[in-house]
Tab-separated table of C-alpha atoms in Angstrom:
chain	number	residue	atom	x	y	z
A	657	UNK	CA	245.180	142.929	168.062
A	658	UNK	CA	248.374	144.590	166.344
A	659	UNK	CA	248.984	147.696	169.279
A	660	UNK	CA	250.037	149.871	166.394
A	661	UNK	CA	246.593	149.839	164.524
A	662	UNK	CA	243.935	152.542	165.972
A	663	UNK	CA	241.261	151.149	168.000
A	664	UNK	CA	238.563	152.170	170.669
A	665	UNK	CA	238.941	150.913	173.704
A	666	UNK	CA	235.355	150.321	174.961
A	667	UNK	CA	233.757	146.918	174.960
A	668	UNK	CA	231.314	147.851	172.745
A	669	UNK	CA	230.815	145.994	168.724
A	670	UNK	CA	232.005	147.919	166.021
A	671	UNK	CA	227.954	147.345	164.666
A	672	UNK	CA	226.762	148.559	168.401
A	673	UNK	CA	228.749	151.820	168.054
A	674	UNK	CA	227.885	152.463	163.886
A	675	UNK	CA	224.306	152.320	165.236
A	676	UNK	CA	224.954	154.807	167.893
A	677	UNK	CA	221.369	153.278	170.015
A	678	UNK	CA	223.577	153.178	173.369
A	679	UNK	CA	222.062	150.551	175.882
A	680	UNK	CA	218.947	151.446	175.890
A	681	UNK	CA	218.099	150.692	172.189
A	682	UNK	CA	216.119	153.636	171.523
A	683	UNK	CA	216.528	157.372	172.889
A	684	UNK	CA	217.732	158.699	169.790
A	685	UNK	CA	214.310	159.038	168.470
A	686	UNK	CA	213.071	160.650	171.598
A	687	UNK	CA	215.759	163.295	171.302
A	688	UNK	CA	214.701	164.315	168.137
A	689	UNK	CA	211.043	164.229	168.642
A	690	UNK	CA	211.460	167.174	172.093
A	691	UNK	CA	214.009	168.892	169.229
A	692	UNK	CA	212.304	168.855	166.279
A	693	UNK	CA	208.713	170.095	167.647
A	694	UNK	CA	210.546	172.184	170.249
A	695	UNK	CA	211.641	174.030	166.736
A	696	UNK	CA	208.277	173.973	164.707
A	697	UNK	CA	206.268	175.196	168.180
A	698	UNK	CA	208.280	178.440	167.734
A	699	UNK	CA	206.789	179.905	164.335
A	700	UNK	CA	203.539	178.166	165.285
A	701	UNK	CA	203.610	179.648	168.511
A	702	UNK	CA	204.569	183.125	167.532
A	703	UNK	CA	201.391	182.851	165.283
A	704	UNK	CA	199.167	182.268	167.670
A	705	UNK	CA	200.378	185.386	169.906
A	706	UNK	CA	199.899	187.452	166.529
A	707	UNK	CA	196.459	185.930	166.152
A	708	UNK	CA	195.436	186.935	169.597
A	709	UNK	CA	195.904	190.022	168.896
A	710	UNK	CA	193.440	189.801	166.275
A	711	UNK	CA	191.133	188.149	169.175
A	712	UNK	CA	191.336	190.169	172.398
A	713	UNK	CA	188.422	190.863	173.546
A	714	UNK	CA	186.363	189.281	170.921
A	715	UNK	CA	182.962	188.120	170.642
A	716	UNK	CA	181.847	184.709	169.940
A	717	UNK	CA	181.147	185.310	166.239
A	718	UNK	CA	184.185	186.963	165.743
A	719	UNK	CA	185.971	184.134	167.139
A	720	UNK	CA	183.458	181.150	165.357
A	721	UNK	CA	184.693	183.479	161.971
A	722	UNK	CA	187.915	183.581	162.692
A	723	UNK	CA	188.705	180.093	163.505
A	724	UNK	CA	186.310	179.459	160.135
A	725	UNK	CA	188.750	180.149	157.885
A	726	UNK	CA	191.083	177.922	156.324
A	727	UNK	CA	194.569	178.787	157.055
A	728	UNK	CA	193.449	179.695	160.620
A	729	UNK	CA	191.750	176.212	160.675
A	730	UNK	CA	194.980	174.443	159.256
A	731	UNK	CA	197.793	176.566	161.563
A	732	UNK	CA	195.364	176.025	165.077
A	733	UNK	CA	195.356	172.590	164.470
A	734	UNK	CA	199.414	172.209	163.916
A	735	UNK	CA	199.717	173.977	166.607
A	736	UNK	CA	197.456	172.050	169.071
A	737	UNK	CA	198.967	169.138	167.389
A	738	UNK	CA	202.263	169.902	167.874
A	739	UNK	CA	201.783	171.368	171.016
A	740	UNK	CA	200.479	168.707	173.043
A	741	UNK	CA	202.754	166.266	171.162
A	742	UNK	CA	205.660	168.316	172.666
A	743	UNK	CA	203.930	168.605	176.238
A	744	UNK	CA	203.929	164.372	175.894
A	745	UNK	CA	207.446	164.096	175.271
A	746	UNK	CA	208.600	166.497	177.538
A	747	UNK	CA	206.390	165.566	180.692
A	748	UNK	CA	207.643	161.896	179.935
A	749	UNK	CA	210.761	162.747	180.597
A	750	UNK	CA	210.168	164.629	183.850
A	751	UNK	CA	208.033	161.759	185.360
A	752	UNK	CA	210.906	159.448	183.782
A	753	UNK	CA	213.370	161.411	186.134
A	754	UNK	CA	210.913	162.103	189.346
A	755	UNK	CA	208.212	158.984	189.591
A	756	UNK	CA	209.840	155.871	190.661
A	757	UNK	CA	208.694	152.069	191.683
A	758	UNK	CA	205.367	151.147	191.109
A	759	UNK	CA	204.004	154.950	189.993
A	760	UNK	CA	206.525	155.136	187.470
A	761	UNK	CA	204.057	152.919	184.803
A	762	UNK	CA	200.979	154.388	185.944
A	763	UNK	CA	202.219	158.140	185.823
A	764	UNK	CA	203.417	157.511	181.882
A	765	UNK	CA	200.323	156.003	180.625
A	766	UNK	CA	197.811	158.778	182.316
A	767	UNK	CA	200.694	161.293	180.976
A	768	UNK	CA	200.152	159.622	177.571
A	769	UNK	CA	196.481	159.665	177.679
A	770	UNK	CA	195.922	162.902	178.868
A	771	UNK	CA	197.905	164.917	176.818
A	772	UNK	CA	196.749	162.418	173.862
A	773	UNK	CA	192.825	163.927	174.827
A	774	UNK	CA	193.780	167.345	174.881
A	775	UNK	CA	195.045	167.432	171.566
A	776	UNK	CA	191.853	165.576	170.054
A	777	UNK	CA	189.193	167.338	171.972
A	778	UNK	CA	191.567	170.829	170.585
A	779	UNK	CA	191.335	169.546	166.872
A	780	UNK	CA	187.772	168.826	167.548
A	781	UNK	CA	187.015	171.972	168.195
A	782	UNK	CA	188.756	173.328	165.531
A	783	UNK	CA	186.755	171.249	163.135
A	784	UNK	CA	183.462	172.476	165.164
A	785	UNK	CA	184.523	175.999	164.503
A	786	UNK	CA	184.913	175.531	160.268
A	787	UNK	CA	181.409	173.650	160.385
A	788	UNK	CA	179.762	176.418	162.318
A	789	UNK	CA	180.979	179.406	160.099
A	790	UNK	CA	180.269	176.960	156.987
A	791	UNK	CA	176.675	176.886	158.177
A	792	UNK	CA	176.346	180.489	158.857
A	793	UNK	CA	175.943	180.558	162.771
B	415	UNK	CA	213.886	147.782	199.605
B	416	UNK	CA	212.047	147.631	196.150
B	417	UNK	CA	214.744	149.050	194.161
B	418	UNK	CA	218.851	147.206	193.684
B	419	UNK	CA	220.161	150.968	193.319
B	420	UNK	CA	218.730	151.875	196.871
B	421	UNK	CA	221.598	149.164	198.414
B	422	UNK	CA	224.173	151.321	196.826
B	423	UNK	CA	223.330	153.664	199.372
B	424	UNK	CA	223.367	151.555	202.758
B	425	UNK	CA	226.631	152.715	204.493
B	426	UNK	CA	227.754	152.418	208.105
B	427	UNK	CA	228.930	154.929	210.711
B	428	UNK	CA	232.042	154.883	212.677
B	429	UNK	CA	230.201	153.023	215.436
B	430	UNK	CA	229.371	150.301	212.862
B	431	UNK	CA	225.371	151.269	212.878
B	432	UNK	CA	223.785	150.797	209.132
B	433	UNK	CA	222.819	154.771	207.675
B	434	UNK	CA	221.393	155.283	204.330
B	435	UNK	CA	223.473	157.612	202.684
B	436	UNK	CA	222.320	160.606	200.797
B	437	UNK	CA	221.748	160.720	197.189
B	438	UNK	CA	223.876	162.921	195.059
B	439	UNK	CA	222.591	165.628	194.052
B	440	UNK	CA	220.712	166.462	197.134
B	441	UNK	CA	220.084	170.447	197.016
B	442	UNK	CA	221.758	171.717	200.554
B	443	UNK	CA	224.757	171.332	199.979
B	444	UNK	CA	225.509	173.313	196.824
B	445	UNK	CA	226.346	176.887	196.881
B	446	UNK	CA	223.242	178.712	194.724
B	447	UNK	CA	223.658	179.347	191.567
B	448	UNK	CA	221.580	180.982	188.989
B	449	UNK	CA	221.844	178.288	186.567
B	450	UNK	CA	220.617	175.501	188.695
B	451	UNK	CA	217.493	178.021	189.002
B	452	UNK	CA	216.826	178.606	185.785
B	453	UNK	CA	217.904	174.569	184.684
B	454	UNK	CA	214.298	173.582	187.020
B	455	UNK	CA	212.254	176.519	185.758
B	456	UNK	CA	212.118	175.114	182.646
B	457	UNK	CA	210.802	172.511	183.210
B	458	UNK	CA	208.002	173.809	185.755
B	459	UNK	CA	207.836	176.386	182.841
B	460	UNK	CA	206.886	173.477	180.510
B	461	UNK	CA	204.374	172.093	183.150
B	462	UNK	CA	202.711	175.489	183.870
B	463	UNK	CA	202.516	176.281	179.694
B	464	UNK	CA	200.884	172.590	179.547
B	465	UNK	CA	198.140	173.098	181.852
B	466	UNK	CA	197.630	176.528	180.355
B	467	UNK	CA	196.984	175.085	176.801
B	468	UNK	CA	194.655	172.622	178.176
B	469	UNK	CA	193.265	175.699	179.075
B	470	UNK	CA	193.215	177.383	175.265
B	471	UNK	CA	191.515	174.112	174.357
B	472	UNK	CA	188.639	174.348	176.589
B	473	UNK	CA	188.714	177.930	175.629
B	474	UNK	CA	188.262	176.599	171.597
B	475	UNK	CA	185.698	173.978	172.710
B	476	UNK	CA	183.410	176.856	174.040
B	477	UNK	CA	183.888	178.782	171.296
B	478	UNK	CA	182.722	175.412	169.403
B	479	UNK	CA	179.493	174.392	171.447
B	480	UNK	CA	178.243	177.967	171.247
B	481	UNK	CA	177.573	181.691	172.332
B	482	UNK	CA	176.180	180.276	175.792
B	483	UNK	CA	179.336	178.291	176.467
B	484	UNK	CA	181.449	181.068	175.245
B	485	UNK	CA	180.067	183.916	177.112
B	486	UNK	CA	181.074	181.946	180.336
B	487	UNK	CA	184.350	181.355	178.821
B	488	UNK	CA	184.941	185.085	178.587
B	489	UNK	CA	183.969	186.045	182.436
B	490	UNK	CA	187.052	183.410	183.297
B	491	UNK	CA	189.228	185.398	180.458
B	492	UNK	CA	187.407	189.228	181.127
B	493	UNK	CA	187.955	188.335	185.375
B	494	UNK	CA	190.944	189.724	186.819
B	495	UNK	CA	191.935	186.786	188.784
B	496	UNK	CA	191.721	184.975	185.048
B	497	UNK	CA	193.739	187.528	183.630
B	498	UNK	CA	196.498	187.088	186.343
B	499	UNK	CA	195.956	183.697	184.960
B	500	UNK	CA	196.604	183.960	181.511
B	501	UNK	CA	199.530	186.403	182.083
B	502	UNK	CA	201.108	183.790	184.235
B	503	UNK	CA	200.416	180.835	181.173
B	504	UNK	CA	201.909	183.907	179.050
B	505	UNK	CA	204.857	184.430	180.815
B	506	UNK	CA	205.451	180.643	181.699
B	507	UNK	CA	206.054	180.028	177.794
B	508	UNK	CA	208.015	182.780	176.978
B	509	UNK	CA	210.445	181.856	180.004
B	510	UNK	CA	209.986	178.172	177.956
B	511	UNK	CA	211.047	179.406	174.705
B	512	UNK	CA	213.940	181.497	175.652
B	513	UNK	CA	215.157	178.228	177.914
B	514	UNK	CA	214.366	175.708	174.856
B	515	UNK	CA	216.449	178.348	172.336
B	516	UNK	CA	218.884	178.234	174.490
B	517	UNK	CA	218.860	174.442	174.446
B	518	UNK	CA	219.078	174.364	170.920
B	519	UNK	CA	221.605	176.499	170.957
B	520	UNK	CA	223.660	173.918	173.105
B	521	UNK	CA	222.843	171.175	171.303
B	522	UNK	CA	224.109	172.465	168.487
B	523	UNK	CA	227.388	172.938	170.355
B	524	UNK	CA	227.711	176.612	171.501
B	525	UNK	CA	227.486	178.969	174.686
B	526	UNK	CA	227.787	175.973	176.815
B	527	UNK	CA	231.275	176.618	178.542
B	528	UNK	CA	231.007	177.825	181.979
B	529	UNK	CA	231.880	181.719	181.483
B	530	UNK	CA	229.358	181.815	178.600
B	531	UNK	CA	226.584	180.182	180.986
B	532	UNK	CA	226.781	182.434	183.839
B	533	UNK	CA	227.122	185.810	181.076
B	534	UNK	CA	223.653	183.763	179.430
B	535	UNK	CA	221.805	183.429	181.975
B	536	UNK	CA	220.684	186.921	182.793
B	537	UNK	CA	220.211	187.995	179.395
B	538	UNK	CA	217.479	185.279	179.496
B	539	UNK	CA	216.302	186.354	182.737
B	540	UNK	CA	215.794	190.101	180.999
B	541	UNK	CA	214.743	189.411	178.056
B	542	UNK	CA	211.979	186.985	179.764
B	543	UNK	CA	210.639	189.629	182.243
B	544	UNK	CA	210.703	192.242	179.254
B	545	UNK	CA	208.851	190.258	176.113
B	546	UNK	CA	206.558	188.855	179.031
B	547	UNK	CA	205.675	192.547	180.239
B	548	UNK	CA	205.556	193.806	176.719
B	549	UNK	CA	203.340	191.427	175.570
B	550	UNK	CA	201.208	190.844	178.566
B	551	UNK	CA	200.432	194.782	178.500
B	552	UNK	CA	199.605	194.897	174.812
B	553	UNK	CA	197.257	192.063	174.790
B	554	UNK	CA	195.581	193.369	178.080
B	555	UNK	CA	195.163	197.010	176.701
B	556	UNK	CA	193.995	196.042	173.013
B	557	UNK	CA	191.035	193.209	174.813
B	558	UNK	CA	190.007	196.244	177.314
B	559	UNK	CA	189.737	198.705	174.429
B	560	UNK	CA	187.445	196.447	172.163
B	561	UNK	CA	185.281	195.627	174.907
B	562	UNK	CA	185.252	199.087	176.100
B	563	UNK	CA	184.345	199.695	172.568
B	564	UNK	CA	181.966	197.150	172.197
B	565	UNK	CA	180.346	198.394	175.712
B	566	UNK	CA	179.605	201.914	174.018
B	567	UNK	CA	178.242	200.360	171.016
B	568	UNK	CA	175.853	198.878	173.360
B	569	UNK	CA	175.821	195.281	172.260
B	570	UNK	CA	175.414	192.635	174.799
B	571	UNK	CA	178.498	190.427	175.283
């Protein structure tokens, strides 16, 4: 190649480097996820605190009323969503860096899984609550 | 030996005798620093505000399946040992969010030079012990009054 023309000197395709994957072929993605619900946990999250508030102390049909209404309904389940969706990204990465050999496989999935249940059984609950106030009890 | 990269780390002493060498970075030998403190707690930070939703959930799905269910739920949340509890889940995210706006922060390319780092890391340090006490106090005190209130109505639970 003509020494005078600007190049990078990394043995890497022009196409690899425009795609910007890296080795791994993914990552990217990953990155974004932790970022991006790392950033809509916060007003989610500083909702919840408010709400609690609202809740200290409460009584079970305070609580079955409360989580009865709509935009309660709507913001509990974003954030249990989003919330456990975050906790699965995030704990991936730590048994990524700490669980090794065999465990490594093993550790992800029940990671996966787990966190995967939690959020259900939460949005579950959250449906539970709207049917309950609906019916009066 | 199960894994290539462990080979990497065979070495030999002056007497010729094989030694697996240590793997960089192994904790003892750096000098302490606050960073390297805080860099781990977020992460067990992350753990601890995990396990504490998991918590909130069950907390919802009692609220869901009924009074019965519910009124245990609240001897865990009215217990002081629960309370400790929920002020440790409490604190344990606010350390969280201060470290992950302070990751965002980086990522977006800023206060990540050395001298900026070490003048950071306090503040977060502060303003985590202060929000966390602020907060933790405020929710304590307004659940105590209502059930102190609800205690001289005279209604059960």
């Amino acid at each position: 190649m003509n020494a005078s023309v600007p190049h990078i000197e990394v043995m890497r395709s022009q196409l690899g480097r425009a795609r910007g994957l890296g080795a791994g072929h993914s990552g990217v993605g990953h990155w974004w996820a932790e970022r991006v619900s790392a950033a809509s946990l916060l007003p989610l999250s500083t909702w919840f605190v408010v709400q609690m508030f609202r809740l200290g102390g409460a009584d079970h049909a305070e609580v079955v009323k409360w989580g009865g209404k709509p935009v309660n309904a709507t913001m509990l389940a974003a954030l249990i969503i989003t919330t456990f969706y975050h906790a699965q990204v995030g704990l991936q990465v730590i048994v990524d860096d700490y669980v090794h050999g065999k465990a490594h496989l093993p550790t992800r999935l029940l990671i996966k899984i787990g966190t995967s249940l939690m959020g259900l059984l939460g949005v579950f609950a959250v449906i539970k609550l709207v049917v309950r106030s609906g019916s009066g009890k | 030996m199960q894994d290539i990269r462990k080979a990497l780390y065979v070495g030999s002493r002056s007497d010729g005798t094989l030694i697996q060498r240590p793997m960089s970075p192994h904790l003892q030998v750096y000098r302490y620093r606050l960073s390297m403190v805080l860099s781990i707690s977020n992460r067990i930070t992350g753990v601890i505000a995990t396990a504490g939703a998991a918590l909130g959930v069950f907390w919802l799905g009692a609220a869901a399946k009924g009074p019965k269910s519910f009124a245990t739920a609240r001897k865990v949340t009215g217990n002081p040992l629960g309370q400790l509890v929920l002020v440790g889940w409490l604190a344990s995210v606010v350390y969280h969010t201060v470290g992950g706006i302070r990751h965002l922060i980086w990522d977006a390319g800023y206060r990540y030079d050395k001298e900026e780092l070490n003048k950071d890391g306090p503040v977060a340090v502060g303003v985590t012990a202060g929000v966390s006490t602020v907060l933790a106090a405020a929710l304590l005190a307004v659940a105590g009054c209502r059930r102190s209130k609800r205690a001289k109505a005279g209604k059960v639970s």
